[in-house]
Amino acid sequence: MKLRSTVFALGAFAALNGEALAQDSVAYVDDRSDGAALVRSLYNAVNRKEYARAYGYFGDKKPVGSFKSFTGGYERTVSVEVMVGKVKTEAGAGSIYSAVPVAVKSIEKRGRVRFFAGCYVTRIINPSLQVPPFTPYQIEAARLHEVKGPLEQAVPAVCNAP
């Protein structure tokens, strides 16, 4: 019984150490100054395996579903790389919207490489109109689909804000 407990403890330590290594190898970035920075911060959180932070970047509507389904989508992901295209920003009804075209390279366990492309729509209520608590940019919509690489060629030429 003592051997089984020791093996379990070592396995738990290894799992925690693996998460710590992911966090130690990628610098922490949390920049919500505009739509593109927010999307880069999202993928920084994914790379660091900080899924609660990544999920927190989405607005109240949570276009990615529940936290469990969101994290399940990354269960085989080892790392991601994101490339952002030309962002289109528009103001409307007291909010600022940005349409952010992206391409994502995902490296999965066992070395499988996948590419995704599409658009994120981010939103911030005009900062001069907000009262506490302040709400920074949030992701309102996410529309990505699997594509062929390479990353540089997968970025959509344009996305439209709502």
GROMACS .gro file of N, CA and C in nm:
model
  486
    1MET      N    1   0.083  -0.120   0.000
    1MET     CA    2   0.000   0.000   0.000
    1MET      C    3   0.087   0.126   0.000
    2LYS      N    4   0.197   0.122   0.073
    2LYS     CA    5   0.287   0.237   0.080
    2LYS      C    6   0.347   0.265  -0.058
    3LEU      N    7   0.384   0.160  -0.132
    3LEU     CA    8   0.439   0.176  -0.266
    3LEU      C    9   0.337   0.242  -0.359
    4ARG      N   10   0.212   0.199  -0.352
    4ARG     CA   11   0.107   0.257  -0.435
    4ARG      C   12   0.089   0.406  -0.405
    5SER      N   13   0.092   0.444  -0.279
    5SER     CA   14   0.079   0.584  -0.239
    5SER      C   15   0.196   0.666  -0.292
    6THR      N   16   0.315   0.608  -0.285
    6THR     CA   17   0.433   0.678  -0.334
    6THR      C   18   0.425   0.698  -0.484
    7VAL      N   19   0.383   0.597  -0.558
    7VAL     CA   20   0.370   0.607  -0.702
    7VAL      C   21   0.265   0.712  -0.738
    8PHE      N   22   0.152   0.712  -0.666
    8PHE     CA   23   0.048   0.811  -0.690
    8PHE      C   24   0.102   0.952  -0.665
    9ALA      N   25   0.174   0.970  -0.556
    9ALA     CA   26   0.228   1.101  -0.521
    9ALA      C   27   0.328   1.148  -0.627
   10LEU      N   28   0.411   1.058  -0.676
   10LEU     CA   29   0.507   1.094  -0.781
   10LEU      C   30   0.436   1.131  -0.911
   11GLY      N   31   0.331   1.059  -0.944
   11GLY     CA   32   0.253   1.090  -1.063
   11GLY      C   33   0.187   1.226  -1.052
   12ALA      N   34   0.132   1.256  -0.937
   12ALA     CA   35   0.068   1.386  -0.915
   12ALA      C   36   0.172   1.498  -0.923
   13PHE      N   37   0.290   1.475  -0.867
   13PHE     CA   38   0.398   1.574  -0.872
   13PHE      C   39   0.441   1.596  -1.016
   14ALA      N   40   0.454   1.490  -1.093
   14ALA     CA   41   0.494   1.501  -1.233
   14ALA      C   42   0.391   1.581  -1.312
   15ALA      N   43   0.263   1.558  -1.286
   15ALA     CA   44   0.158   1.633  -1.356
   15ALA      C   45   0.166   1.781  -1.322
   16LEU      N   46   0.183   1.811  -1.194
   16LEU     CA   47   0.195   1.951  -1.153
   16LEU      C   48   0.321   2.012  -1.211
   17ASN      N   49   0.429   1.936  -1.212
   17ASN     CA   50   0.555   1.987  -1.265
   17ASN      C   51   0.542   2.015  -1.415
   18GLY      N   52   0.470   1.931  -1.488
   18GLY     CA   53   0.448   1.955  -1.630
   18GLY      C   54   0.372   2.084  -1.655
   19GLU      N   55   0.272   2.112  -1.572
   19GLU     CA   56   0.198   2.238  -1.584
   19GLU      C   57   0.289   2.354  -1.549
   20ALA      N   58   0.371   2.339  -1.446
   20ALA     CA   59   0.462   2.445  -1.407
   20ALA      C   60   0.561   2.472  -1.520
   21LEU      N   61   0.608   2.367  -1.587
   21LEU     CA   62   0.701   2.386  -1.698
   21LEU      C   63   0.636   2.465  -1.811
   22ALA      N   64   0.509   2.437  -1.841
   22ALA     CA   65   0.438   2.512  -1.945
   22ALA      C   66   0.432   2.659  -1.907
   23GLN      N   67   0.408   2.687  -1.782
   23GLN     CA   68   0.399   2.825  -1.737
   23GLN      C   69   0.535   2.892  -1.731
   24ASP      N   70   0.639   2.818  -1.694
   24ASP     CA   71   0.772   2.875  -1.684
   24ASP      C   72   0.834   2.903  -1.821
   25SER      N   73   0.797   2.825  -1.922
   25SER     CA   74   0.860   2.839  -2.052
   25SER      C   75   0.796   2.947  -2.140
   26VAL      N   76   0.680   2.999  -2.102
   26VAL     CA   77   0.611   3.101  -2.179
   26VAL      C   78   0.583   3.221  -2.088
   27ALA      N   79   0.629   3.338  -2.128
   27ALA     CA   80   0.608   3.459  -2.048
   27ALA      C   81   0.459   3.490  -2.036
   28TYR      N   82   0.417   3.540  -1.922
   28TYR     CA   83   0.277   3.576  -1.897
   28TYR      C   84   0.243   3.705  -1.969
   29VAL      N   85   0.135   3.703  -2.049
   29VAL     CA   86   0.087   3.822  -2.119
   29VAL      C   87  -0.062   3.835  -2.095
   30ASP      N   88  -0.104   3.948  -2.042
   30ASP     CA   89  -0.245   3.978  -2.022
   30ASP      C   90  -0.266   4.122  -2.066
   31ASP      N   91  -0.290   4.140  -2.195
   31ASP     CA   92  -0.302   4.273  -2.255
   31ASP      C   93  -0.440   4.284  -2.318
   32ARG      N   94  -0.521   4.372  -2.263
   32ARG     CA   95  -0.657   4.391  -2.314
   32ARG      C   96  -0.674   4.531  -2.371
   33SER      N   97  -0.565   4.587  -2.425
   33SER     CA   98  -0.569   4.724  -2.474
   33SER      C   99  -0.642   4.738  -2.607
   34ASP      N  100  -0.654   4.630  -2.683
   34ASP     CA  101  -0.732   4.631  -2.806
   34ASP      C  102  -0.767   4.487  -2.841
   35GLY      N  103  -0.845   4.469  -2.947
   35GLY     CA  104  -0.893   4.336  -2.983
   35GLY      C  105  -0.782   4.239  -3.017
   36ALA      N  106  -0.682   4.284  -3.093
   36ALA     CA  107  -0.572   4.195  -3.132
   36ALA      C  108  -0.491   4.152  -3.009
   37ALA      N  109  -0.464   4.246  -2.920
   37ALA     CA  110  -0.388   4.214  -2.798
   37ALA      C  111  -0.465   4.114  -2.712
   38LEU      N  112  -0.596   4.129  -2.706
   38LEU     CA  113  -0.679   4.037  -2.629
   38LEU      C  114  -0.670   3.895  -2.685
   39VAL      N  115  -0.677   3.881  -2.816
   39VAL     CA  116  -0.669   3.749  -2.878
   39VAL      C  117  -0.530   3.688  -2.855
   40ARG      N  118  -0.426   3.770  -2.864
   40ARG     CA  119  -0.291   3.719  -2.834
   40ARG      C  120  -0.282   3.673  -2.689
   41SER      N  121  -0.345   3.745  -2.599
   41SER     CA  122  -0.346   3.707  -2.457
   41SER      C  123  -0.422   3.576  -2.436
   42LEU      N  124  -0.530   3.557  -2.511
   42LEU     CA  125  -0.605   3.431  -2.505
   42LEU      C  126  -0.513   3.314  -2.535
   43TYR      N  127  -0.439   3.322  -2.644
   43TYR     CA  128  -0.352   3.211  -2.682
   43TYR      C  129  -0.230   3.200  -2.591
   44ASN      N  130  -0.189   3.310  -2.530
   44ASN     CA  131  -0.084   3.303  -2.428
   44ASN      C  132  -0.133   3.219  -2.311
   45ALA      N  133  -0.257   3.242  -2.270
   45ALA     CA  134  -0.314   3.165  -2.159
   45ALA      C  135  -0.325   3.018  -2.196
   46VAL      N  136  -0.364   2.989  -2.320
   46VAL     CA  137  -0.373   2.849  -2.364
   46VAL      C  138  -0.235   2.785  -2.361
   47ASN      N  139  -0.134   2.855  -2.411
   47ASN     CA  140   0.001   2.800  -2.409
   47ASN      C  141   0.051   2.773  -2.268
   48ARG      N  142   0.009   2.854  -2.174
   48ARG     CA  143   0.051   2.838  -2.035
   48ARG      C  144  -0.040   2.740  -1.958
   49LYS      N  145  -0.140   2.685  -2.027
   49LYS     CA  146  -0.237   2.591  -1.968
   49LYS      C  147  -0.320   2.659  -1.859
   50GLU      N  148  -0.341   2.789  -1.874
   50GLU     CA  149  -0.421   2.868  -1.779
   50GLU      C  150  -0.561   2.887  -1.840
   51TYR      N  151  -0.635   2.777  -1.841
   51TYR     CA  152  -0.762   2.775  -1.911
   51TYR      C  153  -0.869   2.862  -1.846
   52ALA      N  154  -0.866   2.880  -1.717
   52ALA     CA  155  -0.963   2.970  -1.652
   52ALA      C  156  -0.940   3.113  -1.698
   53ARG      N  157  -0.815   3.154  -1.709
   53ARG     CA  158  -0.783   3.288  -1.760
   53ARG      C  159  -0.830   3.300  -1.905
   54ALA      N  160  -0.799   3.201  -1.988
   54ALA     CA  161  -0.840   3.203  -2.128
   54ALA      C  162  -0.993   3.215  -2.140
   55TYR      N  163  -1.063   3.134  -2.064
   55TYR     CA  164  -1.209   3.133  -2.067
   55TYR      C  165  -1.265   3.267  -2.019
   56GLY      N  166  -1.197   3.330  -1.927
   56GLY     CA  167  -1.239   3.458  -1.873
   56GLY      C  168  -1.234   3.572  -1.973
   57TYR      N  169  -1.162   3.555  -2.083
   57TYR     CA  170  -1.157   3.660  -2.186
   57TYR      C  171  -1.285   3.668  -2.267
   58PHE      N  172  -1.369   3.566  -2.258
   58PHE     CA  173  -1.494   3.566  -2.333
   58PHE      C  174  -1.602   3.642  -2.255
   59GLY      N  175  -1.689   3.711  -2.328
   59GLY     CA  176  -1.797   3.786  -2.267
   59GLY      C  177  -1.899   3.696  -2.200
   60ASP      N  178  -2.004   3.756  -2.150
   60ASP     CA  179  -2.107   3.684  -2.076
   60ASP      C  180  -2.174   3.574  -2.157
   61LYS      N  181  -2.183   3.590  -2.288
   61LYS     CA  182  -2.251   3.492  -2.372
   61LYS      C  183  -2.170   3.364  -2.391
   62LYS      N  184  -2.041   3.366  -2.366
   62LYS     CA  185  -1.952   3.249  -2.376
   62LYS      C  186  -1.976   3.173  -2.507
   63PRO      N  187  -1.935   3.230  -2.621
   63PRO     CA  188  -1.958   3.164  -2.750
   63PRO      C  189  -1.886   3.031  -2.767
   64VAL      N  190  -1.800   2.996  -2.671
   64VAL     CA  191  -1.727   2.869  -2.678
   64VAL      C  192  -1.791   2.761  -2.591
   65GLY      N  193  -1.908   2.789  -2.536
   65GLY     CA  194  -1.977   2.690  -2.454
   65GLY      C  195  -1.931   2.690  -2.310
   66SER      N  196  -1.952   2.578  -2.244
   66SER     CA  197  -1.917   2.567  -2.102
   66SER      C  198  -1.766   2.559  -2.083
   67PHE      N  199  -1.722   2.585  -1.962
   67PHE     CA  200  -1.579   2.576  -1.930
   67PHE      C  201  -1.528   2.435  -1.957
   68LYS      N  202  -1.608   2.335  -1.924
   68LYS     CA  203  -1.566   2.196  -1.944
   68LYS      C  204  -1.546   2.167  -2.093
   69SER      N  205  -1.638   2.208  -2.178
   69SER     CA  206  -1.622   2.182  -2.321
   69SER      C  207  -1.507   2.264  -2.378
   70PHE      N  208  -1.487   2.386  -2.328
   70PHE     CA  209  -1.376   2.471  -2.372
   70PHE      C  210  -1.242   2.403  -2.342
   71THR      N  211  -1.225   2.359  -2.218
   71THR     CA  212  -1.098   2.295  -2.182
   71THR      C  213  -1.082   2.160  -2.253
   72GLY      N  214  -1.191   2.090  -2.276
   72GLY     CA  215  -1.185   1.963  -2.348
   72GLY      C  216  -1.130   1.980  -2.489
   73GLY      N  217  -1.154   2.095  -2.548
   73GLY     CA  218  -1.102   2.122  -2.681
   73GLY      C  219  -0.951   2.133  -2.687
   74TYR      N  220  -0.890   2.150  -2.571
   74TYR     CA  221  -0.744   2.165  -2.564
   74TYR      C  222  -0.676   2.047  -2.496
   75GLU      N  223  -0.748   1.940  -2.470
   75GLU     CA  224  -0.690   1.829  -2.393
   75GLU      C  225  -0.571   1.762  -2.462
   76ARG      N  226  -0.564   1.767  -2.595
   76ARG     CA  227  -0.450   1.708  -2.666
   76ARG      C  228  -0.348   1.813  -2.711
   77THR      N  229  -0.376   1.940  -2.682
   77THR     CA  230  -0.290   2.048  -2.729
   77THR      C  231  -0.165   2.061  -2.643
   78VAL      N  232  -0.051   2.066  -2.711
   78VAL     CA  233   0.077   2.088  -2.643
   78VAL      C  234   0.110   2.237  -2.647
   79SER      N  235   0.093   2.298  -2.765
   79SER     CA  236   0.120   2.442  -2.777
   79SER      C  237   0.044   2.498  -2.897
   80VAL      N  238   0.030   2.630  -2.897
   80VAL     CA  239  -0.036   2.700  -3.007
   80VAL      C  240   0.047   2.822  -3.046
   81GLU      N  241   0.031   2.858  -3.171
   81GLU     CA  242   0.092   2.982  -3.222
   81GLU      C  243  -0.017   3.054  -3.297
   82VAL      N  244  -0.030   3.185  -3.274
   82VAL     CA  245  -0.135   3.261  -3.340
   82VAL      C  246  -0.073   3.371  -3.425
   83MET      N  247  -0.134   3.396  -3.540
   83MET     CA  248  -0.096   3.507  -3.626
   83MET      C  249  -0.221   3.589  -3.650
   84VAL      N  250  -0.211   3.719  -3.626
   84VAL     CA  251  -0.325   3.809  -3.639
   84VAL      C  252  -0.311   3.890  -3.767
   85GLY      N  253  -0.422   3.902  -3.840
   85GLY     CA  254  -0.424   3.981  -3.963
   85GLY      C  255  -0.467   4.125  -3.937
   86LYS      N  256  -0.514   4.191  -4.041
   86LYS     CA  257  -0.555   4.330  -4.032
   86LYS      C  258  -0.689   4.341  -3.958
   87VAL      N  259  -0.686   4.410  -3.846
   87VAL     CA  260  -0.803   4.425  -3.759
   87VAL      C  261  -0.889   4.540  -3.808
   88LYS      N  262  -1.019   4.518  -3.810
   88LYS     CA  263  -1.116   4.621  -3.848
   88LYS      C  264  -1.191   4.663  -3.722
   89THR      N  265  -1.186   4.790  -3.687
   89THR     CA  266  -1.250   4.840  -3.565
   89THR      C  267  -1.360   4.939  -3.602
   90GLU      N  268  -1.475   4.924  -3.536
   90GLU     CA  269  -1.591   5.010  -3.560
   90GLU      C  270  -1.655   5.047  -3.427
   91ALA      N  271  -1.710   5.166  -3.420
   91ALA     CA  272  -1.784   5.209  -3.301
   91ALA      C  273  -1.932   5.200  -3.331
   92GLY      N  274  -2.010   5.167  -3.228
   92GLY     CA  275  -2.155   5.160  -3.247
   92GLY      C  276  -2.228   5.140  -3.116
   93ALA      N  277  -2.331   5.219  -3.093
   93ALA     CA  278  -2.419   5.205  -2.977
   93ALA      C  279  -2.344   5.201  -2.845
   94GLY      N  280  -2.246   5.290  -2.829
   94GLY     CA  281  -2.174   5.300  -2.702
   94GLY      C  282  -2.066   5.195  -2.682
   95SER      N  283  -2.038   5.117  -2.784
   95SER     CA  284  -1.934   5.014  -2.776
   95SER      C  285  -1.836   5.028  -2.891
   96ILE      N  286  -1.720   4.971  -2.872
   96ILE     CA  287  -1.620   4.963  -2.978
   96ILE      C  288  -1.600   4.815  -3.008
   97TYR      N  289  -1.617   4.780  -3.137
   97TYR     CA  290  -1.603   4.641  -3.181
   97TYR      C  291  -1.478   4.628  -3.268
   98SER      N  292  -1.409   4.517  -3.254
   98SER     CA  293  -1.297   4.487  -3.342
   98SER      C  294  -1.315   4.347  -3.399
   99ALA      N  295  -1.301   4.337  -3.530
   99ALA     CA  296  -1.302   4.207  -3.597
   99ALA      C  297  -1.156   4.168  -3.618
  100VAL      N  298  -1.118   4.055  -3.560
  100VAL     CA  299  -0.978   4.014  -3.555
  100VAL      C  300  -0.960   3.885  -3.636
  101PRO      N  301  -0.901   3.894  -3.756
  101PRO     CA  302  -0.874   3.772  -3.833
  101PRO      C  303  -0.751   3.701  -3.778
  102VAL      N  304  -0.760   3.569  -3.765
  102VAL     CA  305  -0.649   3.493  -3.707
  102VAL      C  306  -0.626   3.362  -3.782
  103ALA      N  307  -0.504   3.315  -3.770
  103ALA     CA  308  -0.471   3.178  -3.807
  103ALA      C  309  -0.398   3.121  -3.686
  104VAL      N  310  -0.425   2.995  -3.655
  104VAL     CA  311  -0.369   2.930  -3.538
  104VAL      C  312  -0.303   2.799  -3.580
  105LYS      N  313  -0.182   2.781  -3.534
  105LYS     CA  314  -0.112   2.653  -3.553
  105LYS      C  315  -0.115   2.582  -3.418
  106SER      N  316  -0.170   2.464  -3.418
  106SER     CA  317  -0.182   2.385  -3.295
  106SER      C  318  -0.095   2.261  -3.306
  107ILE      N  319  -0.010   2.243  -3.209
  107ILE     CA  320   0.071   2.122  -3.203
  107ILE      C  321   0.012   2.035  -3.092
  108GLU      N  322  -0.025   1.915  -3.130
  108GLU     CA  323  -0.089   1.823  -3.037
  108GLU      C  324   0.010   1.717  -2.989
  109LYS      N  325  -0.034   1.644  -2.890
  109LYS     CA  326   0.045   1.531  -2.843
  109LYS      C  327   0.072   1.438  -2.960
  110ARG      N  328   0.181   1.369  -2.957
  110ARG     CA  329   0.226   1.281  -3.066
  110ARG      C  330   0.266   1.358  -3.191
  111GLY      N  331   0.284   1.491  -3.178
  111GLY     CA  332   0.339   1.570  -3.287
  111GLY      C  333   0.244   1.609  -3.399
  112ARG      N  334   0.117   1.580  -3.386
  112ARG     CA  335   0.021   1.619  -3.490
  112ARG      C  336   0.010   1.771  -3.497
  113VAL      N  337   0.016   1.827  -3.618
  113VAL     CA  338   0.005   1.971  -3.638
  113VAL      C  339  -0.125   2.000  -3.712
  114ARG      N  340  -0.202   2.095  -3.659
  114ARG     CA  341  -0.328   2.135  -3.720
  114ARG      C  342  -0.331   2.287  -3.732
  115PHE      N  343  -0.406   2.336  -3.831
  115PHE     CA  344  -0.420   2.480  -3.853
  115PHE      C  345  -0.568   2.516  -3.849
  116PHE      N  346  -0.597   2.631  -3.791
  116PHE     CA  347  -0.732   2.682  -3.782
  116PHE      C  348  -0.729   2.829  -3.826
  117ALA      N  349  -0.837   2.875  -3.886
  117ALA     CA  350  -0.845   3.014  -3.927
  117ALA      C  351  -0.987   3.064  -3.910
  118GLY      N  352  -0.998   3.194  -3.892
  118GLY     CA  353  -1.130   3.254  -3.878
  118GLY      C  354  -1.122   3.389  -3.813
  119CYS      N  355  -1.229   3.424  -3.745
  119CYS     CA  356  -1.243   3.558  -3.690
  119CYS      C  357  -1.290   3.556  -3.545
  120TYR      N  358  -1.236   3.648  -3.470
  120TYR     CA  359  -1.286   3.679  -3.336
  120TYR      C  360  -1.347   3.818  -3.345
  121VAL      N  361  -1.456   3.839  -3.275
  121VAL     CA  362  -1.512   3.973  -3.261
  121VAL      C  363  -1.498   4.010  -3.114
  122THR      N  364  -1.430   4.122  -3.090
  122THR     CA  365  -1.411   4.169  -2.953
  122THR      C  366  -1.491   4.298  -2.933
  123ARG      N  367  -1.520   4.325  -2.807
  123ARG     CA  368  -1.603   4.442  -2.776
  123ARG      C  369  -1.559   4.503  -2.644
  124ILE      N  370  -1.564   4.634  -2.639
  124ILE     CA  371  -1.548   4.706  -2.513
  124ILE      C  372  -1.655   4.815  -2.511
  125ILE      N  373  -1.720   4.829  -2.397
  125ILE     CA  374  -1.810   4.943  -2.379
  125ILE      C  375  -1.720   5.065  -2.374
  126ASN      N  376  -1.760   5.171  -2.442
  126ASN     CA  377  -1.678   5.292  -2.446
  126ASN      C  378  -1.628   5.323  -2.305
  127PRO      N  379  -1.495   5.323  -2.284
  127PRO     CA  380  -1.440   5.343  -2.149
  127PRO      C  381  -1.487   5.470  -2.080
  128SER      N  382  -1.514   5.576  -2.154
  128SER     CA  383  -1.558   5.701  -2.092
  128SER      C  384  -1.703   5.692  -2.043
  129LEU      N  385  -1.776   5.591  -2.086
  129LEU     CA  386  -1.915   5.573  -2.044
  129LEU      C  387  -1.930   5.474  -1.930
  130GLN      N  388  -1.824   5.400  -1.897
  130GLN     CA  389  -1.835   5.295  -1.796
  130GLN      C  390  -1.832   5.352  -1.655
  131VAL      N  391  -1.897   5.279  -1.566
  131VAL     CA  392  -1.890   5.304  -1.422
  131VAL      C  393  -1.832   5.177  -1.359
  132PRO      N  394  -1.777   5.187  -1.238
  132PRO     CA  395  -1.718   5.067  -1.176
  132PRO      C  396  -1.821   4.957  -1.159
  133PRO      N  397  -1.782   4.833  -1.173
  133PRO     CA  398  -1.647   4.789  -1.205
  133PRO      C  399  -1.621   4.801  -1.355
  134PHE      N  400  -1.501   4.843  -1.391
  134PHE     CA  401  -1.461   4.859  -1.530
  134PHE      C  402  -1.455   4.723  -1.599
  135THR      N  403  -1.506   4.716  -1.721
  135THR     CA  404  -1.502   4.592  -1.800
  135THR      C  405  -1.412   4.615  -1.921
  136PRO      N  406  -1.299   4.544  -1.929
  136PRO     CA  407  -1.208   4.561  -2.043
  136PRO      C  408  -1.262   4.491  -2.167
  137TYR      N  409  -1.185   4.495  -2.274
  137TYR     CA  410  -1.222   4.422  -2.395
  137TYR      C  411  -1.256   4.278  -2.361
  138GLN      N  412  -1.359   4.224  -2.429
  138GLN     CA  413  -1.399   4.084  -2.415
  138GLN      C  414  -1.426   4.027  -2.553
  139ILE      N  415  -1.414   3.896  -2.564
  139ILE     CA  416  -1.443   3.829  -2.690
  139ILE      C  417  -1.593   3.798  -2.694
  140GLU      N  418  -1.659   3.851  -2.796
  140GLU     CA  419  -1.803   3.833  -2.812
  140GLU      C  420  -1.838   3.717  -2.905
  141ALA      N  421  -1.752   3.690  -3.003
  141ALA     CA  422  -1.779   3.584  -3.099
  141ALA      C  423  -1.646   3.522  -3.142
  142ALA      N  424  -1.653   3.393  -3.172
  142ALA     CA  425  -1.536   3.319  -3.220
  142ALA      C  426  -1.582   3.225  -3.330
  143ARG      N  427  -1.531   3.245  -3.450
  143ARG     CA  428  -1.569   3.161  -3.563
  143ARG      C  429  -1.443   3.112  -3.633
  144LEU      N  430  -1.396   2.995  -3.594
  144LEU     CA  431  -1.277   2.937  -3.653
  144LEU      C  432  -1.310   2.800  -3.711
  145HIS      N  433  -1.236   2.760  -3.811
  145HIS     CA  434  -1.252   2.627  -3.870
  145HIS      C  435  -1.115   2.575  -3.912
  146GLU      N  436  -1.105   2.445  -3.925
  146GLU     CA  437  -0.977   2.384  -3.960
  146GLU      C  438  -0.947   2.411  -4.107
  147VAL      N  439  -0.819   2.445  -4.134
  147VAL     CA  440  -0.774   2.476  -4.269
  147VAL      C  441  -0.639   2.409  -4.293
  148LYS      N  442  -0.589   2.421  -4.415
  148LYS     CA  443  -0.455   2.374  -4.446
  148LYS      C  444  -0.357   2.487  -4.414
  149GLY      N  445  -0.236   2.451  -4.377
  149GLY     CA  446  -0.132   2.550  -4.349
  149GLY      C  447  -0.066   2.595  -4.477
  150PRO      N  448   0.038   2.669  -4.468
  150PRO     CA  449   0.105   2.713  -4.348
  150PRO      C  450   0.033   2.831  -4.282
  151LEU      N  451   0.078   2.862  -4.164
  151LEU     CA  452   0.016   2.965  -4.081
  151LEU      C  453   0.003   3.098  -4.156
  152GLU      N  454   0.110   3.141  -4.220
  152GLU     CA  455   0.113   3.271  -4.287
  152GLU      C  456   0.007   3.282  -4.397
  153GLN      N  457  -0.026   3.172  -4.460
  153GLN     CA  458  -0.124   3.174  -4.569
  153GLN      C  459  -0.267   3.150  -4.522
  154ALA      N  460  -0.282   3.111  -4.399
  154ALA     CA  461  -0.415   3.076  -4.347
  154ALA      C  462  -0.491   3.196  -4.289
  155VAL      N  463  -0.424   3.308  -4.263
  155VAL     CA  464  -0.490   3.424  -4.203
  155VAL      C  465  -0.592   3.482  -4.302
  156PRO      N  466  -0.719   3.496  -4.261
  156PRO     CA  467  -0.819   3.556  -4.350
  156PRO      C  468  -0.781   3.699  -4.387
  157ALA      N  469  -0.812   3.739  -4.508
  157ALA     CA  470  -0.780   3.875  -4.555
  157ALA      C  471  -0.860   3.979  -4.478
  158VAL      N  472  -0.983   3.944  -4.442
  158VAL     CA  473  -1.068   4.041  -4.373
  158VAL      C  474  -1.173   3.967  -4.289
  159CYS      N  475  -1.213   4.032  -4.183
  159CYS     CA  476  -1.325   3.987  -4.100
  159CYS      C  477  -1.415   4.109  -4.082
  160ASN      N  478  -1.540   4.086  -4.059
  160ASN     CA  479  -1.633   4.196  -4.039
  160ASN      C  480  -1.682   4.201  -3.896
  161ALA      N  481  -1.683   4.321  -3.839
  161ALA     CA  482  -1.741   4.342  -3.706
  161ALA      C  483  -1.892   4.331  -3.719
  162PRO      N  484  -1.960   4.305  -3.609
  162PRO     CA  485  -2.106   4.286  -3.617
  162PRO      C  486  -2.181   4.407  -3.668
   0.00000   0.00000   0.00000
